[in-house]
Structures are given as structure tokens and as C-alpha cells.
PDB file of C-alpha atoms in Angstrom:
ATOM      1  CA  UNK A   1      -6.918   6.881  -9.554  1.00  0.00           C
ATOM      2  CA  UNK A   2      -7.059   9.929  -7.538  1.00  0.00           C
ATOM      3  CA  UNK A   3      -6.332  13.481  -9.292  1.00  0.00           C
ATOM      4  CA  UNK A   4      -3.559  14.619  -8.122  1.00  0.00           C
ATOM      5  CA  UNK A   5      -0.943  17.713  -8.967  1.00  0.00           C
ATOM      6  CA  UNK A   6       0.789  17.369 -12.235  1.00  0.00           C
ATOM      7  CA  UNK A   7       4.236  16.691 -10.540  1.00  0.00           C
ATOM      8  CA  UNK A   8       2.722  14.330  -7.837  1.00  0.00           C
ATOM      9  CA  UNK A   9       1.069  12.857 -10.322  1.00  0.00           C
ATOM     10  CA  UNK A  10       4.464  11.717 -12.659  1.00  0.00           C
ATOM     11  CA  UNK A  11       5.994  10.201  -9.441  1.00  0.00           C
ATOM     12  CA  UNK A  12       3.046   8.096  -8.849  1.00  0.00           C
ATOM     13  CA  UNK A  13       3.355   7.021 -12.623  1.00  0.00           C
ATOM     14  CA  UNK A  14       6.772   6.723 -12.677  1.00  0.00           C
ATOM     15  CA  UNK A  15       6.537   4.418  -9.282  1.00  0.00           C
ATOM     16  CA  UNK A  16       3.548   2.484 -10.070  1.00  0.00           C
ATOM     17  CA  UNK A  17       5.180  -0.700 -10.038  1.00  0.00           C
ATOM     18  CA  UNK A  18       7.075  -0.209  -6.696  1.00  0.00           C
ATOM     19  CA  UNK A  19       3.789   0.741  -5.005  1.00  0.00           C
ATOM     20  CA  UNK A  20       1.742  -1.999  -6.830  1.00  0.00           C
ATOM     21  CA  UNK A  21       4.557  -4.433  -5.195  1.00  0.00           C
ATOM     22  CA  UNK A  22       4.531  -3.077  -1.882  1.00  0.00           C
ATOM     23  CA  UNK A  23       0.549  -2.821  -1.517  1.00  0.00           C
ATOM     24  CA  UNK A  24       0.383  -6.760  -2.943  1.00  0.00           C
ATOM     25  CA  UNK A  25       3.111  -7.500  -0.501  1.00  0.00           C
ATOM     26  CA  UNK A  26       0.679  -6.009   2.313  1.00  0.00           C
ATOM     27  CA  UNK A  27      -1.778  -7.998   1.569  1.00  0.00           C
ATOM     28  CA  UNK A  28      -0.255 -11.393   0.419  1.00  0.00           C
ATOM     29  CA  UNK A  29       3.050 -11.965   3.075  1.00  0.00           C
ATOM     30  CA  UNK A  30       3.975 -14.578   0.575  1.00  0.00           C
ATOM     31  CA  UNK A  31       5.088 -12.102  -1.929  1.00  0.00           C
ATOM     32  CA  UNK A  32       7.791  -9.751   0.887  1.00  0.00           C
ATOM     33  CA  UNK A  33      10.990 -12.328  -0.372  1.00  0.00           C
ATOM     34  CA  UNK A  34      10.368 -10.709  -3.978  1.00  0.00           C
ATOM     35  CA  UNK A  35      10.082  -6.901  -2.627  1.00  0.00           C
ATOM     36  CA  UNK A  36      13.114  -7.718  -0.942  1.00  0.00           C
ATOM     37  CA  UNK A  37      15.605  -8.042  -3.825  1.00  0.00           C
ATOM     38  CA  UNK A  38      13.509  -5.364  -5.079  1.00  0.00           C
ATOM     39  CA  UNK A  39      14.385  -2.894  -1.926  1.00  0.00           C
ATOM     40  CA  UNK A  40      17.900  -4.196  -1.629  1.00  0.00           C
ATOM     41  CA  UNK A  41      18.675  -2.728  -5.451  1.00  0.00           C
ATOM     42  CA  UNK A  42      16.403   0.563  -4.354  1.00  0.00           C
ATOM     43  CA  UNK A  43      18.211   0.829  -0.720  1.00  0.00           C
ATOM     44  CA  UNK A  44      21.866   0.652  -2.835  1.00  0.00           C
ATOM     45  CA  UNK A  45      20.525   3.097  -5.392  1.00  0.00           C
ATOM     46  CA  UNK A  46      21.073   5.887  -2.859  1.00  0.00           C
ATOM     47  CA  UNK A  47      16.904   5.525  -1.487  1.00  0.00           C
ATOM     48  CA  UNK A  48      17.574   4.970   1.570  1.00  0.00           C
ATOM     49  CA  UNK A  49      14.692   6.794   3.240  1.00  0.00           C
ATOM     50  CA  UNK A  50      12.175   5.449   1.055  1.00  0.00           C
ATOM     51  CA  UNK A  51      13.333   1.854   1.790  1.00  0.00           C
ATOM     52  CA  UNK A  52      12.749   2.355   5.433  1.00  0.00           C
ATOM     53  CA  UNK A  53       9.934   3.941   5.537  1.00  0.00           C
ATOM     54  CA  UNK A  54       8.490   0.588   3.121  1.00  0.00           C
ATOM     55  CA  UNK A  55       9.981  -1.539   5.332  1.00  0.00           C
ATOM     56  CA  UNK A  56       7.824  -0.506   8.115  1.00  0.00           C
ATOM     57  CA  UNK A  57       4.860   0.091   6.041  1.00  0.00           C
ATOM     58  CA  UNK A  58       5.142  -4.194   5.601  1.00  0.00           C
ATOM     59  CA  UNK A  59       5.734  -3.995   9.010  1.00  0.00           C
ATOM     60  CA  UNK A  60       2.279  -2.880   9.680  1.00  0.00           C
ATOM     61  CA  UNK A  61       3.203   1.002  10.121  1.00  0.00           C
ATOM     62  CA  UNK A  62       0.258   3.323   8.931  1.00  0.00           C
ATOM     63  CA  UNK A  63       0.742   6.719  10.777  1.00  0.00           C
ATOM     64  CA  UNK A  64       1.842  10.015   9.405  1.00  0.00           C
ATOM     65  CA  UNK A  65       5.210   9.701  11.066  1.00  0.00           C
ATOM     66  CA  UNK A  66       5.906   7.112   7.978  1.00  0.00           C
ATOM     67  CA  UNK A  67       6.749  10.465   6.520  1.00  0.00           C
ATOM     68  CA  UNK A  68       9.140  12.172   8.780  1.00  0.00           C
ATOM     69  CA  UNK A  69      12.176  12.083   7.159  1.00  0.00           C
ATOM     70  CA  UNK A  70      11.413  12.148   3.658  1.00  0.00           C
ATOM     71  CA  UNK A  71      11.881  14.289   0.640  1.00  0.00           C
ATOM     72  CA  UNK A  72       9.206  15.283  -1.428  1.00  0.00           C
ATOM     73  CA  UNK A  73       9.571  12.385  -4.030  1.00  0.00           C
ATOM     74  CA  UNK A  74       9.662   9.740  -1.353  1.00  0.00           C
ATOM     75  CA  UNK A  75       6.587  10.969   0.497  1.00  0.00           C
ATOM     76  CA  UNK A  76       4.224  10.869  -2.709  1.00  0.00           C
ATOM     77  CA  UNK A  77       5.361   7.524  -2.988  1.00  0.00           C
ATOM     78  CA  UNK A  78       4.703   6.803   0.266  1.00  0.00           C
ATOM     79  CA  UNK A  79       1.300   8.312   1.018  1.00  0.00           C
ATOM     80  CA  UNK A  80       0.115   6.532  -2.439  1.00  0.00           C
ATOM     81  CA  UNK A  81       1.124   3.245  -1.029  1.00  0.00           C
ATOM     82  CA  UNK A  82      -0.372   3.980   2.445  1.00  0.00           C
ATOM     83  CA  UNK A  83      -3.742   5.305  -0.050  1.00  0.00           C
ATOM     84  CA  UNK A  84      -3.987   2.080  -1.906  1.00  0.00           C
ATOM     85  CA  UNK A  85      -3.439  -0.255   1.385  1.00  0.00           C
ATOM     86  CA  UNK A  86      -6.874   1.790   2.120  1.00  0.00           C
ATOM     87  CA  UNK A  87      -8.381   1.910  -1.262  1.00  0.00           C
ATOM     88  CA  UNK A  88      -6.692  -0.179  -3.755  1.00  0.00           C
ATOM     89  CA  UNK A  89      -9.051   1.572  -6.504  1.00  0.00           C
ATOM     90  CA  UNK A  90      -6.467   4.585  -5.173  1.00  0.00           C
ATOM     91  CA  UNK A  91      -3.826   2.776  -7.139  1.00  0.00           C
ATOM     92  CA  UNK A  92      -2.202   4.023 -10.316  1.00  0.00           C
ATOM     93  CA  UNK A  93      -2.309   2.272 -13.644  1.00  0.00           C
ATOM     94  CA  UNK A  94       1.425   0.142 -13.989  1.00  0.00           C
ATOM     95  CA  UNK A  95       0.952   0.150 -17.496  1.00  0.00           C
ATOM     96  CA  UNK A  96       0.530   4.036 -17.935  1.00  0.00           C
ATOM     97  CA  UNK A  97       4.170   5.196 -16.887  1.00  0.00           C
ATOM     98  CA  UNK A  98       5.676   8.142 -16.439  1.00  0.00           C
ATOM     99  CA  UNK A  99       5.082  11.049 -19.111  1.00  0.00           C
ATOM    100  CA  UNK A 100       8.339  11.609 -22.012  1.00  0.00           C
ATOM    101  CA  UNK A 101       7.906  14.993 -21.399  1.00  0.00           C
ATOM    102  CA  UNK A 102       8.068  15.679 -17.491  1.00  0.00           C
ATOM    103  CA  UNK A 103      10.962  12.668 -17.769  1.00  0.00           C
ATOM    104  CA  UNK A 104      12.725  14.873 -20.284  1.00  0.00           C
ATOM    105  CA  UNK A 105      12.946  18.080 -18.670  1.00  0.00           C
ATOM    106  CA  UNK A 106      14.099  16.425 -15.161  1.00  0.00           C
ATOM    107  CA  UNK A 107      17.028  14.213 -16.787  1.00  0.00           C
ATOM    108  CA  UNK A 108      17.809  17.485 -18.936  1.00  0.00           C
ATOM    109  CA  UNK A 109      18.074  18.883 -15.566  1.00  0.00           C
ATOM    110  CA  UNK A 110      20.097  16.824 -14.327  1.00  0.00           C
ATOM    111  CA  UNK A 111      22.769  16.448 -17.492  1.00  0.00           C
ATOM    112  CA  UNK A 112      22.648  20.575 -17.496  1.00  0.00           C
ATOM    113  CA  UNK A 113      23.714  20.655 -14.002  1.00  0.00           C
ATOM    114  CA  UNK A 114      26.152  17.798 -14.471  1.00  0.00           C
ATOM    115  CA  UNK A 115      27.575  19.411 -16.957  1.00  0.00           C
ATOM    116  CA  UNK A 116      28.831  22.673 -15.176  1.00  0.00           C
ATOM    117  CA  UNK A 117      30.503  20.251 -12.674  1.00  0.00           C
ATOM    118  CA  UNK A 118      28.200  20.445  -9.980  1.00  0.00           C
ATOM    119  CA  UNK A 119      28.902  16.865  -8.148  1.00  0.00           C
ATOM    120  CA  UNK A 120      25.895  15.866  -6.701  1.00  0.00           C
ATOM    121  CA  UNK A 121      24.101  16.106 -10.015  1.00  0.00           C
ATOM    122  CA  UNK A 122      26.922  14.050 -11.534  1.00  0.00           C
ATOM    123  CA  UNK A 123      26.375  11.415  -8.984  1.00  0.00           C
ATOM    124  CA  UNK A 124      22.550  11.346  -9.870  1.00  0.00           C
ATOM    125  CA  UNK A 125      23.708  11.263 -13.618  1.00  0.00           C
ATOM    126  CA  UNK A 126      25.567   8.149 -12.553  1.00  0.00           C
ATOM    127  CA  UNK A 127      22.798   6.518 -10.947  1.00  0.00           C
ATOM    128  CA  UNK A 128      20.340   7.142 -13.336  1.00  0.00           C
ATOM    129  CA  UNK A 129      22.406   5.856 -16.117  1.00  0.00           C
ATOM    130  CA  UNK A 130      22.948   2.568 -13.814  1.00  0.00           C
ATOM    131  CA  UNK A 131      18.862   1.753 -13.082  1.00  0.00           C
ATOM    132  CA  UNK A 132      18.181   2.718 -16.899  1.00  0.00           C
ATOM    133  CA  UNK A 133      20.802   0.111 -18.004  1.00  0.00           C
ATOM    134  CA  UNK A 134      19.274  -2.017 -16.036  1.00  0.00           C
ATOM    135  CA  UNK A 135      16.081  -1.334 -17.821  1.00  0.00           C
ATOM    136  CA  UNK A 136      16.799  -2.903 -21.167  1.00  0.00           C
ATOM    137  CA  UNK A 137      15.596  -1.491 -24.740  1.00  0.00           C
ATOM    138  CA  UNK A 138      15.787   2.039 -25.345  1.00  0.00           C
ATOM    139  CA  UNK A 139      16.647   2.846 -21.591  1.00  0.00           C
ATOM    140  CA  UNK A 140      20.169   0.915 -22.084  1.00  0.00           C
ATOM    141  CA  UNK A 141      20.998   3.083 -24.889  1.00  0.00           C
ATOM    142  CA  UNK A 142      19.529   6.018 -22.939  1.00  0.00           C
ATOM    143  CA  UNK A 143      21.927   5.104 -20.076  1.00  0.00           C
ATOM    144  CA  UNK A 144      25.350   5.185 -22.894  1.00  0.00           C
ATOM    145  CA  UNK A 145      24.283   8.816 -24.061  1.00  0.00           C
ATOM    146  CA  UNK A 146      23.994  10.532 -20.625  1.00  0.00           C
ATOM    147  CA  UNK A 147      27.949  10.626 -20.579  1.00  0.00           C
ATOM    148  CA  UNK A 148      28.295  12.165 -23.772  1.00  0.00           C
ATOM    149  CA  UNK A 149      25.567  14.826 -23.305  1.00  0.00           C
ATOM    150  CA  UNK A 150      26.896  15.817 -20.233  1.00  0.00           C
ATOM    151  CA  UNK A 151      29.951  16.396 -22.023  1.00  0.00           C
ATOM    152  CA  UNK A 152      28.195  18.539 -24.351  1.00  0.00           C
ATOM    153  CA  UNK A 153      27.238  15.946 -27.453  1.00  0.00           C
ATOM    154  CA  UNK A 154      24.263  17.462 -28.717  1.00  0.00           C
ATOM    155  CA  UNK A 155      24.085  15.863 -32.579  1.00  0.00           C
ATOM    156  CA  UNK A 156      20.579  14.168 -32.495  1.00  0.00           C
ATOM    157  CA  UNK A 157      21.685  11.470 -34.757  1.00  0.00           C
ATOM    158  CA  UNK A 158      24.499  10.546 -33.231  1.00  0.00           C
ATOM    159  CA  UNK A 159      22.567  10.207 -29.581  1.00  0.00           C
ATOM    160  CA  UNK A 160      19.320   8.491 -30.933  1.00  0.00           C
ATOM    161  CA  UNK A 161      21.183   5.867 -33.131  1.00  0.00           C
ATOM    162  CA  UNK A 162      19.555   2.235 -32.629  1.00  0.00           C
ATOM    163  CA  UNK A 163      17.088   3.502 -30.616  1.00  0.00           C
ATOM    164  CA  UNK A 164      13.102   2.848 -31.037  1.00  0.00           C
ATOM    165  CA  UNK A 165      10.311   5.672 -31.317  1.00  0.00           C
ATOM    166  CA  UNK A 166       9.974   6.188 -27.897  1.00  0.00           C
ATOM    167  CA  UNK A 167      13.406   7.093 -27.461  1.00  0.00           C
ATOM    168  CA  UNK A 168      14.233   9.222 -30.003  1.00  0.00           C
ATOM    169  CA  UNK A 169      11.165  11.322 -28.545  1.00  0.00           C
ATOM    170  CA  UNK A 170      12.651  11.552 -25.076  1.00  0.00           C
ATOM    171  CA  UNK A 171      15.713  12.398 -26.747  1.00  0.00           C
ATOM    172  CA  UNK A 172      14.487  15.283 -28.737  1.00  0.00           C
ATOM    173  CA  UNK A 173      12.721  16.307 -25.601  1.00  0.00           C
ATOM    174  CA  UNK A 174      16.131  16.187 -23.838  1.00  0.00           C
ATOM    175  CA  UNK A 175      17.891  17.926 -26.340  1.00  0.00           C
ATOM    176  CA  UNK A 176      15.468  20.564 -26.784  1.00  0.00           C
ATOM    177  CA  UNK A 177      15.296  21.527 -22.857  1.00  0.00           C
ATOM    178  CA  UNK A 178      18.868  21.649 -22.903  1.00  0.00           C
ATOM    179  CA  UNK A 179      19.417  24.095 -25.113  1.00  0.00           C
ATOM    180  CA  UNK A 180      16.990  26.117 -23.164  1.00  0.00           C
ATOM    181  CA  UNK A 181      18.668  25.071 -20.437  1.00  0.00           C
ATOM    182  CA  UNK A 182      21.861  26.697 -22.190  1.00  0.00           C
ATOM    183  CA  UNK A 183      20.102  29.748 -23.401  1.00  0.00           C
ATOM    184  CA  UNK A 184      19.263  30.894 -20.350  1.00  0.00           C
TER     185      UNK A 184
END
């Protein structure tokens, strides 16, 4: 895969499998039915933009107006799609996934901001807790704690009970960026 910038770099992990999908799709017609169901849930999870611009990418768009339009996480996903239509050796690893830590600090973010009532973070909370429920394993139990963190639960053994490894390290990484969060 390409090097890119540390932050580009986490929404191309964190997307892999969307842009796998939509790159296979491209190439085998056969497999657009599947992305479908997959863009329907993506277009009702508030990514609208994104959804349009993919739609025209399997549409046979290539141009840099695919990009007009879109915020800053949409577009990486977008040019990395458009970069492995070219060069599928351009394509990130699905397995790798997005790094605990850079996931940590933007959900902490997020429940921070939530929790001084700002409403558009409290709508993201929402929606984040929805797809992550939707995830299964440690991301379902992920999805029940957002609630109480926002509302200022902050005992680690409370938030992390039943959950694997894995999530009890995003947790502590939540946890701990919060309370800089709160610090500052």
C-alpha cells in the first residue's frame, strides 16, 4: 500500500473493506446487488456524499470532480478507491484495521464534546453507537458504554465488563484521552 499521512492513513484502514467492495464491484458487475445493501445502510448512516460519489464511481466516473463535495474523510476514501481501480496493489490490507489508538482519541472526542451538550456531536455519538452495535463482539458492548460516558461514567471496571482484550484497550485509551480531554 501506498504511504500515506498518519490520519489519511487510519481512514484508509478503517475503510478497507468498503473500498475493497467497491473496487471488486468495478471490476466484477456481478457483485453491485451486495454493495447495494451495503450503501443503503452507509447512505442512512448520515454518508450521504460518500454514497454518491460511489455510486458514480460504479457508474464508470473517474475524474477529480468525484471529489467536489466532499469532506475530508470521504475524499481519502474516495481517491483510495479511484487508486486501487488503477493499481489494485494501491489497496489497503482488510485485515489490518484501523489503529486502537487514533480510534480512541476520535470517539473520546466525540463523547467529550457530547458531553457538554453540543448536538451535533451527540448525534454522531448516536450513530456511532448504532454501526458499532451492529458490529458484534466487543463493538456491541462498546456501543452500551458511549451513553454512560457521555454522561460522565468514568469507572474502568464498570465500562470494560464482559468485554475481550481488545476492548478493554480501546477503553483505557478512551478513558485516558478523556480525562485529558477534561483537564484541559
Amino acid at each position: 500500500m501506498v504511504t500515506l499521512p498518519e490520519r489519511e492513513e487510519q481512514i484508509v484502514r478503517a475503510h478497507a473493506g468498503l473500498i475493497h467492495r467497491v473496487v471488486l464491484a468495478c471490476h466484477d458487475r456481478s457483485q453491485v446487488p451486495d454493495l447495494e445493501e451495503v450503501l443503503e445502510q452507509a447512505e442512512n448512516n448520515g454518508w450521504v456524499q460518500l454514497v454518491v460519489a460511489i455510486r458514480r464511481i460504479l457508474d464508470g466516473a473517474r475524474g477529480e470532480d468525484l471529489l467536489y463535495g466532499l469532506d475530508d474523510e470521504d475524499r481519502v476514501v474516495v481517491e483510495a478507491i479511484l487508486g486501487g481501480i488503477q493499481d489494485p496493489s494501491a489497496l489497503p490490507d482488510p485485515q489490518a484495521g484501523a489503529d486502537p489508538a487514533m480510534a480512541a482519541s476520535g470517539l473520546a472526542s466525540i463523547i467529550h464534546a457530547a458531553g457538554t451538550g453540543q448536538s451535533e456531536a451527540l448525534q454522531w455519538a448516536a450513530q456511532m453507537a448504532e454501526q458499532m452495535h451492529q458490529a458484534g463482539g466487543d463493538m456491541t458492548r462498546l456501543s452500551a458504554i458511549i451513553r454512560p460516558m457521555i454522561n460522565g461514567e468514568r469507572d474502568r471496571g464498570r465500562l470494560t465488563r464482559g468485554m475481550g482484550e481488545q476492548g478493554r484497550q480501546l477503553v483505557d485509551g478512551i478513558l485516558e484521552e478523556l480525562a485529558r480531554l477534561e483537564r484541559q
